[in-house]
PDB file of C-alpha atoms in Angstrom:
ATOM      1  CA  UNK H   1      73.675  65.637 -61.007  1.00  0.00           C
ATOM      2  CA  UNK H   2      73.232  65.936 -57.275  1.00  0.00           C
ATOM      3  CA  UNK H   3      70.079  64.616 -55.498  1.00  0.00           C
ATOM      4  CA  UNK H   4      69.213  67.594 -53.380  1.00  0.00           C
ATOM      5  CA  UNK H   5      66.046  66.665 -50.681  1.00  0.00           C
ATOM      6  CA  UNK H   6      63.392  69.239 -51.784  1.00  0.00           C
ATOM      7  CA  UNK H   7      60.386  70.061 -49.700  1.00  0.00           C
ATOM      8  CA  UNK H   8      57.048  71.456 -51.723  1.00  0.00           C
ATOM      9  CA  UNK H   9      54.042  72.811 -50.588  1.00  0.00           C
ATOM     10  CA  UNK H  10      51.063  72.626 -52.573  1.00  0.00           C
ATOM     11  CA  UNK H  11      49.125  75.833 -51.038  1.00  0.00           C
ATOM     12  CA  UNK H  12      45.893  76.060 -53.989  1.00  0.00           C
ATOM     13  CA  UNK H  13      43.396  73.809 -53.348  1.00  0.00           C
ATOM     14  CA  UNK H  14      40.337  73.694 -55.525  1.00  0.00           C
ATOM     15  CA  UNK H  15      37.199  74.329 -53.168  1.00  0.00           C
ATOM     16  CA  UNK H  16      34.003  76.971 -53.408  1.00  0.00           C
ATOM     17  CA  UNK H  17      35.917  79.490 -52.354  1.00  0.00           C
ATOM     18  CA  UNK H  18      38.467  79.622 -55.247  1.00  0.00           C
ATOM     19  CA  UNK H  19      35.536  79.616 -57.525  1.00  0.00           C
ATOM     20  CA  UNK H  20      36.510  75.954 -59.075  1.00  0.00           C
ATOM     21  CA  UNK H  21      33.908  73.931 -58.859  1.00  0.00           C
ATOM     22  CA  UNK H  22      34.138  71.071 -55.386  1.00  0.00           C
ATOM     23  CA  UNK H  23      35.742  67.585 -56.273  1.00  0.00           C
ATOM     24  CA  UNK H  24      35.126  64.777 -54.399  1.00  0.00           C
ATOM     25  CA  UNK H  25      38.476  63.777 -55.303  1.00  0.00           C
ATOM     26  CA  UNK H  26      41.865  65.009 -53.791  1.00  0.00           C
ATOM     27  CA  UNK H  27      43.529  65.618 -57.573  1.00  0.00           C
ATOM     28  CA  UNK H  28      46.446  67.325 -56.572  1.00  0.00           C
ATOM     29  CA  UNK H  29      47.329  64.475 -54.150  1.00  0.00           C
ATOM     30  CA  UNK H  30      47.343  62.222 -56.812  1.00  0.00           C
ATOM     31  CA  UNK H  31      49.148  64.366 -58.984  1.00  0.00           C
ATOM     32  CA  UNK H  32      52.202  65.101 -56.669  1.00  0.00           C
ATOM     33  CA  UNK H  33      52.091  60.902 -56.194  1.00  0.00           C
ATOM     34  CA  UNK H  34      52.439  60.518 -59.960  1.00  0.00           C
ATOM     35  CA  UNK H  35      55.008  63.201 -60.530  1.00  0.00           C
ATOM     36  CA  UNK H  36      58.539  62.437 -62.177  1.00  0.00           C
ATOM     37  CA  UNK H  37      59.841  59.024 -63.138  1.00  0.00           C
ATOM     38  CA  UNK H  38      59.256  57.209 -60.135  1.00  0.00           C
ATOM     39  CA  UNK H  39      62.759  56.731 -59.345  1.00  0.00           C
ATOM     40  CA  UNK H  40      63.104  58.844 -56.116  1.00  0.00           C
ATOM     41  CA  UNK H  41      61.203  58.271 -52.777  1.00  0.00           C
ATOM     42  CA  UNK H  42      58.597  61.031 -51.656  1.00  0.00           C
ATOM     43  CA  UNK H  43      56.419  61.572 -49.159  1.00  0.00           C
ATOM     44  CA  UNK H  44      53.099  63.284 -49.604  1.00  0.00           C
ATOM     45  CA  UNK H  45      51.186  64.951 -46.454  1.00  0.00           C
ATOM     46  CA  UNK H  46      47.864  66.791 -46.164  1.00  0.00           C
ATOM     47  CA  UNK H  47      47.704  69.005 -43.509  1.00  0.00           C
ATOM     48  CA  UNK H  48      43.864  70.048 -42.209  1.00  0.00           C
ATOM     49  CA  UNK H  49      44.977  73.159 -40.922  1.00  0.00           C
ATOM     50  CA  UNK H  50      47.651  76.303 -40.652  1.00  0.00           C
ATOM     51  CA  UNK H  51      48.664  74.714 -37.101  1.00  0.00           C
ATOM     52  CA  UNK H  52      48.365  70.972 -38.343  1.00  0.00           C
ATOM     53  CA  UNK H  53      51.162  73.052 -41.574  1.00  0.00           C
ATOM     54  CA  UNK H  54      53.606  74.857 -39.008  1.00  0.00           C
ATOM     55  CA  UNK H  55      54.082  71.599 -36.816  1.00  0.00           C
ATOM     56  CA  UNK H  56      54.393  69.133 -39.991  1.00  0.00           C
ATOM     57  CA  UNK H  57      56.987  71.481 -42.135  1.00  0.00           C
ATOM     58  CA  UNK H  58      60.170  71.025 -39.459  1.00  0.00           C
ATOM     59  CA  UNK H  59      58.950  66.920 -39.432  1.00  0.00           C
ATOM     60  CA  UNK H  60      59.189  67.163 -43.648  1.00  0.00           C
ATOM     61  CA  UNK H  61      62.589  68.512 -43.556  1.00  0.00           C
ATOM     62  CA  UNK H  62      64.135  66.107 -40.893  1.00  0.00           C
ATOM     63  CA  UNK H  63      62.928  63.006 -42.978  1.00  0.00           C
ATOM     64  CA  UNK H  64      63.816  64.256 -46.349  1.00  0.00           C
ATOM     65  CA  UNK H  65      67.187  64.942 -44.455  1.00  0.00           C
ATOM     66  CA  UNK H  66      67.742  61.585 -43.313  1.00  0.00           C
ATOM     67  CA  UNK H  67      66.547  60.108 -46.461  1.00  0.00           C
ATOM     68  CA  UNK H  68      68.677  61.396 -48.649  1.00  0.00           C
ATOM     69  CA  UNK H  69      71.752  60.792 -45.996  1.00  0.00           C
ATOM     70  CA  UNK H  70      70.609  56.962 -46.460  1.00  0.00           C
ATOM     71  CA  UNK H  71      71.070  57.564 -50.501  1.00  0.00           C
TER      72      UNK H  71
END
C-alpha cells in the first residue's frame, strides 16, 4: 500500500443544460467530502470558470505534493 497524492476533477455538473433538473444544492460537493473512510486529508475546490480551472489545477498538485511529503 502506497499513499499516492491523487488529483480529481469532477467535470459533470447537473444544471439545465445537461437536461437534469437545477438543484439548489451543490451534491457532488458533498459527495466528494463524504467519499472513502475519512482517514486521508482532501481538499475540495469549485472553480467558477475554465480560467478560474487552468490557474487552480498547478495550485492542487503543489499542495497534494507537499501533503503527502508531510505523511
Amino acid at each position: 500500500m502506497i499513499e499516492t497524492p491523487v488529483v480529481c476533477i469532477n467535470v459533470m455538473r447537473a444544471g439545465p443544460a445537461t437536461g437534469v433538473p437545477t438543484k439548489t444544492e451543490q451534491g457532488d460537493l458533498w459527495q466528494a467530502l463524504g467519499a472513502g473512510q475519512g482517514d486521508y486529508p482532501r481538499i475540495i475546490v469549485a472553480p467558477t470558470s475554465i480560467a478560474d480551472l487552468f490557474q487552480t489545477v498547478p495550485d492542487l498538485f503543489n499542495l497534494t505534493d507537499n501533503i503527502s511529503a508531510r505523511a
